[in-house]
CSV table of C-alpha atoms and ligand atoms in Angstrom, one decimal:
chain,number,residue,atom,x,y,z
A,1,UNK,CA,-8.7,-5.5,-45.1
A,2,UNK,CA,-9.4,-1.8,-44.8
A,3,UNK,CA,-7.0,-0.2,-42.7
A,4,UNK,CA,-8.1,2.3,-39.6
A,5,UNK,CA,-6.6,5.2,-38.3
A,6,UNK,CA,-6.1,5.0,-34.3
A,7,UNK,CA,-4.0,7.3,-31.7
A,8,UNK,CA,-2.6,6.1,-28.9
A,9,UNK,CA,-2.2,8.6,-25.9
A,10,UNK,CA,0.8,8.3,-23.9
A,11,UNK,CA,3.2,10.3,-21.2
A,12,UNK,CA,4.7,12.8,-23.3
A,13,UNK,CA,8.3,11.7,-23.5
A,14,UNK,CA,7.7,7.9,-24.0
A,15,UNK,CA,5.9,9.1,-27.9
A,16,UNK,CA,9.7,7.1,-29.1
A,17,UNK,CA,9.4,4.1,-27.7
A,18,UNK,CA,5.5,3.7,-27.5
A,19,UNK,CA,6.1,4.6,-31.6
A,20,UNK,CA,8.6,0.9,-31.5
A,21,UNK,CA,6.5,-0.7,-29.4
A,22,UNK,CA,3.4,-0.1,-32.1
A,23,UNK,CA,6.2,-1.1,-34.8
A,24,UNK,CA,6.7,-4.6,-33.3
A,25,UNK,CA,3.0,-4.6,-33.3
A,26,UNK,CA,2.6,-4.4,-36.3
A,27,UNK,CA,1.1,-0.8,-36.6
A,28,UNK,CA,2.0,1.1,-40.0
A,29,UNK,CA,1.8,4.8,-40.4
A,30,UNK,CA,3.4,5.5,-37.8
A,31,UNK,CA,3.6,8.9,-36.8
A,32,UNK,CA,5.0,10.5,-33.3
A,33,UNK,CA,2.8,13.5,-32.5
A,34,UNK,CA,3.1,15.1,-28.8
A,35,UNK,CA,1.2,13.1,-26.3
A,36,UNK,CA,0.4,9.8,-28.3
A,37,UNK,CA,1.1,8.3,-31.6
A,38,UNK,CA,-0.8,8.2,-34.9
A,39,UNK,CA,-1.0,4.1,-36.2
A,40,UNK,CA,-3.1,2.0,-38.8
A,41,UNK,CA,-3.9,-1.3,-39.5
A,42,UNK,CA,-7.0,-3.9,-39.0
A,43,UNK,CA,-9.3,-3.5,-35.4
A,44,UNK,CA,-7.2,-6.4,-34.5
A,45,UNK,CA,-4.5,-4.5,-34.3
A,46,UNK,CA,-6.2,-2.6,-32.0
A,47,UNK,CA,-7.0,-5.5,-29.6
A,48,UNK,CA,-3.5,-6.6,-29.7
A,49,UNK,CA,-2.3,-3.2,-28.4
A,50,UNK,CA,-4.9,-2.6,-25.9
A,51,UNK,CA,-3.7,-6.1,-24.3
A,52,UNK,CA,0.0,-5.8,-25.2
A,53,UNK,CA,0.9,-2.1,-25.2
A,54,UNK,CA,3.4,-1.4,-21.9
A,55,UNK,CA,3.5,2.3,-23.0
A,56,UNK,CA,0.2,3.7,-24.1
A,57,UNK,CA,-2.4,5.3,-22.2
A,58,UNK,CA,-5.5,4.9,-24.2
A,59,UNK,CA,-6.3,3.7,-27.7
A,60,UNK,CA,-8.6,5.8,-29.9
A,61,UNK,CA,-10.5,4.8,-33.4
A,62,UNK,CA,-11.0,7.7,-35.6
A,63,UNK,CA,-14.2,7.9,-37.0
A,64,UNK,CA,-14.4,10.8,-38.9
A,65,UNK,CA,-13.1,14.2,-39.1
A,66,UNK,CA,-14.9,17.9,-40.6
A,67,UNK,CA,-14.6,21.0,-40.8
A,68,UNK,CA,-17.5,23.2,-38.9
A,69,UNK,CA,-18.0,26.9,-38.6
A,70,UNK,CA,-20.3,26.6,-35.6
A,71,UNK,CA,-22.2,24.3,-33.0
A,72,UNK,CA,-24.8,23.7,-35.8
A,73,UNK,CA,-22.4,21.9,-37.7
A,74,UNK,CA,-21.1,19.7,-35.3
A,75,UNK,CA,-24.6,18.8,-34.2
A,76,UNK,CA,-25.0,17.8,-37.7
A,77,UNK,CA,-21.7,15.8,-38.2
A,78,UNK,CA,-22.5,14.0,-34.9
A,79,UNK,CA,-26.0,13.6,-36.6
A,80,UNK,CA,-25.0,12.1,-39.8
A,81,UNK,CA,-22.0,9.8,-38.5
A,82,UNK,CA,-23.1,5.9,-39.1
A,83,UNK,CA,-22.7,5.3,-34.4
A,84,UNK,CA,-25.2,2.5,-35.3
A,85,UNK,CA,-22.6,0.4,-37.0
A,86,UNK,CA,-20.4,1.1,-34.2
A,87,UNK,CA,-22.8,0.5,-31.1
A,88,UNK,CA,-26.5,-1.0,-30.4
A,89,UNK,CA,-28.8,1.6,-29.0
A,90,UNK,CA,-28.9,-0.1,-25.4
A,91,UNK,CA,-25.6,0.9,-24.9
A,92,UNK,CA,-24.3,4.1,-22.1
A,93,UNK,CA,-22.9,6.3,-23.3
A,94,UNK,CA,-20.2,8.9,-22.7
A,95,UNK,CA,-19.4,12.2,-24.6
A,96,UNK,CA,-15.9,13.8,-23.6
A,97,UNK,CA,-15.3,17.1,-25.6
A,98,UNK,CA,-11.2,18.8,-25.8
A,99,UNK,CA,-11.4,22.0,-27.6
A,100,UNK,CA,-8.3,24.1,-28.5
A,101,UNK,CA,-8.7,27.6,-29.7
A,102,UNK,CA,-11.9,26.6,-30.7
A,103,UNK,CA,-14.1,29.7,-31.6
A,104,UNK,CA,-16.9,27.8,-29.9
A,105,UNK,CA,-18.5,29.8,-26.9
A,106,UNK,CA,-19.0,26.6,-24.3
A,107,UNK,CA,-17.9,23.5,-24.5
A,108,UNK,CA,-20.6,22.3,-22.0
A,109,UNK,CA,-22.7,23.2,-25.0
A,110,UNK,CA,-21.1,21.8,-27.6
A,111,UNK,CA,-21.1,18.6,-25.2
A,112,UNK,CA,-25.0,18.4,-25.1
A,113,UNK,CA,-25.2,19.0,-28.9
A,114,UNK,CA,-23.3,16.1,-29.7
A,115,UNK,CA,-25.3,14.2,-27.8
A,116,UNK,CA,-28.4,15.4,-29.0
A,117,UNK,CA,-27.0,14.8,-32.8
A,118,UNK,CA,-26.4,10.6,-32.1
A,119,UNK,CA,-29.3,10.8,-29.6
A,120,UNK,CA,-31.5,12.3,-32.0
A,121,UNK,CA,-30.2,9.8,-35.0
A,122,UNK,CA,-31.0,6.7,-33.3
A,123,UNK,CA,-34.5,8.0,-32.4
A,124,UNK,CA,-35.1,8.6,-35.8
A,125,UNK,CA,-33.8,5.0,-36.6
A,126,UNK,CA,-35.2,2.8,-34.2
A,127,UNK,CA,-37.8,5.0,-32.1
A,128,UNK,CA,-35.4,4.7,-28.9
A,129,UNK,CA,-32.3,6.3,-27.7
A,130,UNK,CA,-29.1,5.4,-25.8
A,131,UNK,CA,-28.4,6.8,-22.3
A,132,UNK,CA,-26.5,9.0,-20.7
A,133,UNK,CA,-24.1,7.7,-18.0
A,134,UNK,CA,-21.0,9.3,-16.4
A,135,UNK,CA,-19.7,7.0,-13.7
A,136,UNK,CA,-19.6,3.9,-15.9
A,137,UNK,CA,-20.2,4.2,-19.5
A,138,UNK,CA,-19.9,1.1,-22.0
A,139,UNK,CA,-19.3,3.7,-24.6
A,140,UNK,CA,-17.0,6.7,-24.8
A,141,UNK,CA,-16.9,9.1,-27.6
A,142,UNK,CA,-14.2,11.9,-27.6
A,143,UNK,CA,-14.7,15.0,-29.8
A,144,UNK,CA,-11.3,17.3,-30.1
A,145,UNK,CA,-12.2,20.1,-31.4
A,146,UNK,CA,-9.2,22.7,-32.7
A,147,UNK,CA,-9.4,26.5,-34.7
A,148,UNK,CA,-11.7,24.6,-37.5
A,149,UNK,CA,-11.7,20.6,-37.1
A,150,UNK,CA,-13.4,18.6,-35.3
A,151,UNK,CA,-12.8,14.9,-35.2
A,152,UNK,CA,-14.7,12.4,-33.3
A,153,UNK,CA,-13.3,8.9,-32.0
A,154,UNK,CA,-14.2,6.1,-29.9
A,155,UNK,CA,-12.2,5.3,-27.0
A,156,UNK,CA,-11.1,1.6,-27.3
A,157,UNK,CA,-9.6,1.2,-24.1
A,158,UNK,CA,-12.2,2.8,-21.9
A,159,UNK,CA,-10.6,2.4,-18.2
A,160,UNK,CA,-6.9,3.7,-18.8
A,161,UNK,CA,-4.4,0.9,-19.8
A,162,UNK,CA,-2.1,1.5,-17.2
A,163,UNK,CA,-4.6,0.7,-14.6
A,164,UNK,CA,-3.6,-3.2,-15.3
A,165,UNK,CA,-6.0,-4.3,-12.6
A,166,UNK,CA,-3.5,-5.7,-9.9
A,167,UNK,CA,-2.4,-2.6,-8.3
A,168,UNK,CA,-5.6,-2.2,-5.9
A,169,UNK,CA,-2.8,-1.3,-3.0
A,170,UNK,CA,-1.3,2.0,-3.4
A,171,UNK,CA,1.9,3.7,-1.6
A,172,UNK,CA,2.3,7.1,-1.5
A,173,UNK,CA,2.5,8.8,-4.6
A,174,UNK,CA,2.3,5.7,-7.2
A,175,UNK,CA,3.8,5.6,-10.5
A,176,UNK,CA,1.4,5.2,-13.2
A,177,UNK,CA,2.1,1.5,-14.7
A,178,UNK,CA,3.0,2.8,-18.1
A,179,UNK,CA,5.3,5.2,-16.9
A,180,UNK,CA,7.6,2.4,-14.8
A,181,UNK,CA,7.6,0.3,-18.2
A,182,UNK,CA,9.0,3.9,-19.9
A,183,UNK,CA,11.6,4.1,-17.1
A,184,UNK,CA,13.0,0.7,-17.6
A,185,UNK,CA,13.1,0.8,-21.4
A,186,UNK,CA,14.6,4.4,-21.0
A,187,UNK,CA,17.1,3.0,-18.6
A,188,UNK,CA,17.2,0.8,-21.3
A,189,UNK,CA,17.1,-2.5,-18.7
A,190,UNK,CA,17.0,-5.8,-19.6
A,191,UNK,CA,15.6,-8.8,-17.9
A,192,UNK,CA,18.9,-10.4,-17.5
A,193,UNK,CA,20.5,-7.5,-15.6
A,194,UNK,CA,19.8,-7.6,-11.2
A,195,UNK,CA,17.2,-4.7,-10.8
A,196,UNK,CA,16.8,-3.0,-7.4
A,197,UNK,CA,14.1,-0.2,-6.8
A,198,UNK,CA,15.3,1.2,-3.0
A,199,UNK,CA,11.8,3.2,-2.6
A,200,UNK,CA,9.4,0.7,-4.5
A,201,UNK,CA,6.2,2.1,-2.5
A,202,UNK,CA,3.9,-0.2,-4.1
A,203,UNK,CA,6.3,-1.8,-6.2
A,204,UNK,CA,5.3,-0.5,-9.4
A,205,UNK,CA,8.9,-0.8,-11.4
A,206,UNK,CA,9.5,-4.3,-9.9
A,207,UNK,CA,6.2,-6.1,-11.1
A,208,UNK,CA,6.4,-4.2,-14.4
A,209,UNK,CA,9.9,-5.3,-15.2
A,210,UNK,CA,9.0,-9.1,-13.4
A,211,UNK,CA,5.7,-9.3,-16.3
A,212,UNK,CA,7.8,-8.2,-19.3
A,213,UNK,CA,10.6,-10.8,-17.7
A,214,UNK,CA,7.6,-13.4,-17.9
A,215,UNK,CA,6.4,-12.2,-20.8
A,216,UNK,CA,2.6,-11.6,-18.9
A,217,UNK,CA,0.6,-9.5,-21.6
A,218,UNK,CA,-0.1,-5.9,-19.3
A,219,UNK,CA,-4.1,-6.3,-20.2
A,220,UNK,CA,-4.9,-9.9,-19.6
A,221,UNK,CA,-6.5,-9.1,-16.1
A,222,UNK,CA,-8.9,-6.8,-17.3
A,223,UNK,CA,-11.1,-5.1,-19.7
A,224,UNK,CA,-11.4,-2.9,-22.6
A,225,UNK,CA,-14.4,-0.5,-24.1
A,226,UNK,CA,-14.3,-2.1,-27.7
A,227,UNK,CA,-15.8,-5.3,-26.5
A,228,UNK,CA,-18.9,-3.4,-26.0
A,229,UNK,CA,-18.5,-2.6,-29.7
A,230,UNK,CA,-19.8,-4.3,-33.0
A,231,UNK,CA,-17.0,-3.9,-35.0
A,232,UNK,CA,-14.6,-6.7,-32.9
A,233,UNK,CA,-14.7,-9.8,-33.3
A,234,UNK,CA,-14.6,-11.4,-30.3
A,235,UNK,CA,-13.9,-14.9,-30.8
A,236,UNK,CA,-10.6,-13.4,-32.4
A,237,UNK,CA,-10.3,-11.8,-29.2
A,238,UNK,CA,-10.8,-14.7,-27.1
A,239,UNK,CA,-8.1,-16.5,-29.3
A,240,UNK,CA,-5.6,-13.4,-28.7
A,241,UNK,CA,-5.9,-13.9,-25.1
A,242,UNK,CA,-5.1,-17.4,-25.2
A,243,UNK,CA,-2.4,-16.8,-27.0
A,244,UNK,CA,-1.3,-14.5,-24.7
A,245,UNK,CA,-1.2,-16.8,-21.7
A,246,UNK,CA,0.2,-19.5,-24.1
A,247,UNK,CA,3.1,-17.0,-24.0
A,248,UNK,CA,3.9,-16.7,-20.3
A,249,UNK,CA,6.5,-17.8,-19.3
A,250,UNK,CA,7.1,-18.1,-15.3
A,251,UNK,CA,10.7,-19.4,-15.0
A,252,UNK,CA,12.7,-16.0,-16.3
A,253,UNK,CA,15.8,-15.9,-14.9
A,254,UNK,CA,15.6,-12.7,-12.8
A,255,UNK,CA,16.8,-11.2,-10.1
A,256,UNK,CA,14.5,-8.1,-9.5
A,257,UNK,CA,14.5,-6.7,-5.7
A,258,UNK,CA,12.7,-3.9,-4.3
A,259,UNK,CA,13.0,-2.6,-0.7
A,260,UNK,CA,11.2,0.5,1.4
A,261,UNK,CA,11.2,2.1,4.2
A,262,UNK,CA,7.7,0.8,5.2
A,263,UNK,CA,6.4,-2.3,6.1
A,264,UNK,CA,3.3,-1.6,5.5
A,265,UNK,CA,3.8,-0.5,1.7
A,266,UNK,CA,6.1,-3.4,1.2
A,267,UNK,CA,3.4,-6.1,2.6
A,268,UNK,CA,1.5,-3.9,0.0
A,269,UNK,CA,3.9,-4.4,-3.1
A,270,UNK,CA,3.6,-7.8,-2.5
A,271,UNK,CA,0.2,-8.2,-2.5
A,272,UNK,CA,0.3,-6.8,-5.7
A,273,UNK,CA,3.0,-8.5,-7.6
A,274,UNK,CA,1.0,-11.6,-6.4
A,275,UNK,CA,-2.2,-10.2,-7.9
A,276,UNK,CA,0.2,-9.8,-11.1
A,277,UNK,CA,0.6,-13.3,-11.4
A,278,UNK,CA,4.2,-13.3,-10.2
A,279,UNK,CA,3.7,-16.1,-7.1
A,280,UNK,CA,6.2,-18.3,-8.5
A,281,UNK,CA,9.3,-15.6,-8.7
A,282,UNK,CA,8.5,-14.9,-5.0
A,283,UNK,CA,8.3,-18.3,-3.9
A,284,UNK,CA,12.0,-18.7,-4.8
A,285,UNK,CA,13.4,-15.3,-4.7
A,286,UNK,CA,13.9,-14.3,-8.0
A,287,UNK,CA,11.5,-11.2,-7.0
A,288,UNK,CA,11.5,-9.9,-3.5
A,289,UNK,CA,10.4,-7.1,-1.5
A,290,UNK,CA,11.5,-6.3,1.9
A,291,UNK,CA,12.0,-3.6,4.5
A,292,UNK,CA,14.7,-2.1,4.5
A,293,UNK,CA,16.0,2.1,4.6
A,294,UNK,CA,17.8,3.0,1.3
A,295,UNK,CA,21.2,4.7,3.4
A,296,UNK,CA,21.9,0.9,4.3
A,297,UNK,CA,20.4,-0.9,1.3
A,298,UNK,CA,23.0,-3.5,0.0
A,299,UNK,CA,23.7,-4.9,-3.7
A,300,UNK,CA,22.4,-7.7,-4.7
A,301,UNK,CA,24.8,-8.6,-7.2
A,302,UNK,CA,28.3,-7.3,-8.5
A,303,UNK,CA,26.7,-5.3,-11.3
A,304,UNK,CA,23.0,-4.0,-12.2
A,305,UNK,CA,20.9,-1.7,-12.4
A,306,UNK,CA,18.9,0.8,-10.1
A,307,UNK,CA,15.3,2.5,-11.2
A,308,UNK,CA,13.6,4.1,-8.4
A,309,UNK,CA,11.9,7.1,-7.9
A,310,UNK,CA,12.5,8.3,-4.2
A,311,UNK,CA,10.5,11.0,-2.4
A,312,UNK,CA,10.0,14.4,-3.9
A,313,UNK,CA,10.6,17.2,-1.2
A,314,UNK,CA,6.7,18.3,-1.0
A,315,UNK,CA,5.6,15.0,-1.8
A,316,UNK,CA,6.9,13.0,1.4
A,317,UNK,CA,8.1,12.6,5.2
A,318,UNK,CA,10.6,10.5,5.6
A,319,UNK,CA,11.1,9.4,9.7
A,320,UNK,CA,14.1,11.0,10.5
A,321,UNK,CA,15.5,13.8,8.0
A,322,UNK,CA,14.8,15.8,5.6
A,323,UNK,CA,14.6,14.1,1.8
A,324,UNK,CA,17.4,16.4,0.8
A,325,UNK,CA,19.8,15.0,4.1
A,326,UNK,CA,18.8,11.6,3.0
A,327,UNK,CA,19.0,11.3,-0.2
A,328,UNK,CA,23.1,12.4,0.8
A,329,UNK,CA,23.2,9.6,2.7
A,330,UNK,CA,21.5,7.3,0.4
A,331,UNK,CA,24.4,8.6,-2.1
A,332,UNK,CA,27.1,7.9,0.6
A,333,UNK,CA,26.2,4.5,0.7
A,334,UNK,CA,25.6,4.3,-3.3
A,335,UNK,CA,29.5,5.7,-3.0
A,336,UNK,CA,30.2,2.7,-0.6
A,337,UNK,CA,28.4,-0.3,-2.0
A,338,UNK,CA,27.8,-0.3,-5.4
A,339,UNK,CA,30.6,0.5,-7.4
A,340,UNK,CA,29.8,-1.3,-11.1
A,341,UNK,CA,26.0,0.0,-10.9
A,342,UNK,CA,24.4,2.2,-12.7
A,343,UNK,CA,21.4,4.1,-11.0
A,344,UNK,CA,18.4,6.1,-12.6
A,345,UNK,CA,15.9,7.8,-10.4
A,346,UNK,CA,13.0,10.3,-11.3
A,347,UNK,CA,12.6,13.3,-9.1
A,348,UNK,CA,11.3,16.7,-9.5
A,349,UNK,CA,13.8,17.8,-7.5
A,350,UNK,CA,16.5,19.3,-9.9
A,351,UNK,CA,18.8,19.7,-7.6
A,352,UNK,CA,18.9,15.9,-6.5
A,353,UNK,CA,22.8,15.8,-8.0
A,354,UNK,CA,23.6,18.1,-5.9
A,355,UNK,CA,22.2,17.1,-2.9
A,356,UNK,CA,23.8,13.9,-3.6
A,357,UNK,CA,27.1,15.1,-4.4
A,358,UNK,CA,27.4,12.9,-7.8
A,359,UNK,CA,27.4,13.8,-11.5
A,360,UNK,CA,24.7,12.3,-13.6
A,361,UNK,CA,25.8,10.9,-16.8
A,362,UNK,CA,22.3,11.6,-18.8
A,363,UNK,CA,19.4,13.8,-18.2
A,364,UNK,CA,16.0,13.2,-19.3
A,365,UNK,CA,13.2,15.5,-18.8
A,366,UNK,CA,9.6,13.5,-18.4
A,367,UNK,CA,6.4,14.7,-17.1
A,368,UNK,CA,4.9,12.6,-15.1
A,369,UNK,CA,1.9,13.5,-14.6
A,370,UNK,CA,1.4,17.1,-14.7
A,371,UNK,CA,4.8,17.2,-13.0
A,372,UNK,CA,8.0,18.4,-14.5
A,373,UNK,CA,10.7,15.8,-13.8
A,374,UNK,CA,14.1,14.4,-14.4
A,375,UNK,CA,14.9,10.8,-14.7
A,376,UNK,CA,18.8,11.0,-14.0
A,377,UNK,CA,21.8,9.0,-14.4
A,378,UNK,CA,24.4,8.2,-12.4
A,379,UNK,CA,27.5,5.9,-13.1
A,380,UNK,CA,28.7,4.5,-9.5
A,381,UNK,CA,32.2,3.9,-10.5
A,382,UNK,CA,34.8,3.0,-7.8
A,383,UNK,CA,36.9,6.3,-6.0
A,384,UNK,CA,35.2,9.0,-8.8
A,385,UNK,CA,31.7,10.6,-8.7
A,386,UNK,CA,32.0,13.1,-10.9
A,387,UNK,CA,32.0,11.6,-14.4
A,388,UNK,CA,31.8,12.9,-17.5
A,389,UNK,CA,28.3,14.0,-19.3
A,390,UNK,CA,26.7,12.2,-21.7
A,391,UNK,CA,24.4,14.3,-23.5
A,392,UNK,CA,22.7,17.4,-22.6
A,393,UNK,CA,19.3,17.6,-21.2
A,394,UNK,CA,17.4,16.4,-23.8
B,401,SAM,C1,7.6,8.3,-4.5
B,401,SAM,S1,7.3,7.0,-3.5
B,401,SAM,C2,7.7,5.6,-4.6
B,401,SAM,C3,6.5,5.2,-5.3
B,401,SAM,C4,6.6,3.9,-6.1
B,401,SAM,N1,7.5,4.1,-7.3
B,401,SAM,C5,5.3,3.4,-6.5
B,401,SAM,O1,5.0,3.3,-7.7
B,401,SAM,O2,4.5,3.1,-5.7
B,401,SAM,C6,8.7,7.0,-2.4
B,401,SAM,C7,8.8,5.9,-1.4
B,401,SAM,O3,10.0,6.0,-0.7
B,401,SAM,C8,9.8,5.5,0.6
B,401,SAM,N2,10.9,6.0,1.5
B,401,SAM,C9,11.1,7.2,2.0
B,401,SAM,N3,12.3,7.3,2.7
B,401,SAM,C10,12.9,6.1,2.5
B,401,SAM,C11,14.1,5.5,2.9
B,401,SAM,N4,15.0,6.2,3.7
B,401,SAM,N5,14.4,4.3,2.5
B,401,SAM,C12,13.6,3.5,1.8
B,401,SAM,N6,12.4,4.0,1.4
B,401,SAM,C13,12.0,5.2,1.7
B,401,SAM,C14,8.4,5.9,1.0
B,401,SAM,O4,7.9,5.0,2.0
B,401,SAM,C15,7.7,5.8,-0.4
B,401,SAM,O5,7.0,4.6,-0.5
């Protein structure tokens, strides 16, 4: 079986785990690079990671890669690549062009050229051409283009993997999916440790960490770009979805709660984590959401775990304070209440251990987004907040 070469994008500072993840796969070659990771193996492999992957973004096939001088020769590389093999000729189609310190003039230009080449191609072969469509393609071809390669790929995934398809109700300032399935694997959680998210807005971290509980495959509600490609098989695919709800499994033991100040996002998270298949940990309270303000939130065990990501400064209005004032009372009853729990929380707020008067343990810078942020430790160990530091920012 002839193996092919595929990227997978990601949120820069998951490439690590995103690189085990494709390991359990069963992707070879693996190779971190920044912003994604470089796998190979059979198109199935593909499929499996476009339905299983918690991490990636996006999954790209490589089809080919050249050197070029000028917008001649990609015209001609697009011209002479085999897209037939790849896609029938009634298909929509989508160019996307990245150049960096390319020596081309416009990438606009370059853009039209491509299309022109596999336009122009399928004319000569069949006397018709695909179309053109923006909004809603059922193909998408990425170029990146750099100093004096350009390589071309097909996006597998097409819509990005982290929209799952159950979040359709949004808080205020959502976490992508794939980046609250990095925060619990960097916070290094597992499903038999209590989870509470204090600020779960739409309740991202808690259904994430309920589906890998249950085992529900992240793609199984929706669907990808390569099934509007030749090359899959899909009765294969069929069978890898079966499979996948073959592997559910709806009585984890868990005890994952997530609270907000609103009502109206919480009704919201709920909504969701129903839409994510998770009706039977609600019905008996192994997964709740409720109202609740995070200065008076109270454990819901001895010991466990905290992942949240509260309010930014720019990003929010809390009722009554300011996020900095809060989040010092949110600490104070931390302080109080949950001695034996560890707590992570992104911010781009550096200054959150201060506000909070507490040491974190372990730094971790992550972008999320195009934001610069910290996902930070805390130990909440009985009459001492200032412990020790693990490791420098890393
Ligand atoms: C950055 S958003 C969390 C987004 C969430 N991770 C998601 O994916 O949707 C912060 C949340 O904190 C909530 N919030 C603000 N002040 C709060 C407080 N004192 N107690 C609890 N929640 C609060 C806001 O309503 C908002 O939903």
């Amino acid at each position: 079986m002839p193996a092919y070469h595929f990227f997978a994008v990601c949120p820069r500072t998951l490439e690590p785990i995103l690189a085990n993840e494709l390991q359990t796969l069963g992707g070879q070659n693996i190779k971190v690079n920044a912003g994604g990771v470089l796998f190979q193996g059979p198109l199935s492999l593909a499929m499996s990671v476009c339905l299983n992957s918690r991490y990636a973004s996006r999954v790209l096939l490589r089809i080919a890669t050249r050197q070029y001088y000028d917008s001649h020769d990609i015209y001609d590389m697009a011209h002479a690549l085999p897209w037939e093999r790849f896609f029938d000729v009634d298909a929509k189609i989508r160019v996307d062009v990245t150049a960096h310190r390319s020596p081309l003039e416009s990438i606009d230009f370059t853009t039209l050229r491509i299309k022109d080449g596999i336009c122009d191609r399928f004319r000569e072969g069949c006397g018709k051409r695909p179309s053109i469509e923006k909004a809603q393609p059922d193909v998408r071809i990425h170029a990146f283009i750099d100093e004096r390669y350009c390589t071309f790929y097909l996006n597998l995934s097409g819509e990005p993997l982290f929209k799952r398809g159950w979040r359709i109700e949004k808080g205020e300032a959502p976490l992508k999916e794939n980046m609250a399935a990095g925060l619990l694997a960097l916070a290094n959680w597992k499903a038999d440790t209590p989870l509470l998210d204090p600020f779960c807005g739409s309740g991202t971290i808690a259904i994430e960490a309920a589906q890998i509980a249950c085992h529900i495959a992240p793609g199984l509600n929706r669907s990808f770009a390569f099934e509007n490609l030749r090359i899959f098989d899909m009765d294969e695919w069929r069978e890898m979805k079966e499979d996948a709800k073959a592997q559910i499994n709806l009585h984890a033991k868990v005890q994952i709660h997530a609270s907000d100040i609103s009502s109206i996002v919480v009704s919201k998270a709920q909504a969701n984590a129903q839409r994510a298949g998770l009706q039977a940990l609600l019905d008996d309270g192994r997964l709740s959401f409720n109202q609740c303000d995070a200065r008076v939130v109270a454990p819901t065990a001895p010991q466990g775990l905290i992942v949240t990501n509260p309010p930014y400064g720019e990003q929010s209005n809390p009722k009554s304070a300011t996020v900095a004032s809060m989040m010092k009372n949110v600490a104070d009853n931390l302080k109080k209440q949950f001695s034996g729990w560890t707590a992570w929380m992104l911010t781009s707020d550096r200054k959150l251990p201060s506000q909070m008067r507490l040491s974190e343990s372990r730094k971790t810078v992550i972008f999320n987004g195009p934001l610069e942020c910290r996902f930070f430790k805390f130990e909440m160990v009985k009459g001492s907040f200032r412990t020790k530091k693990e490791t420098a920012e890393n």
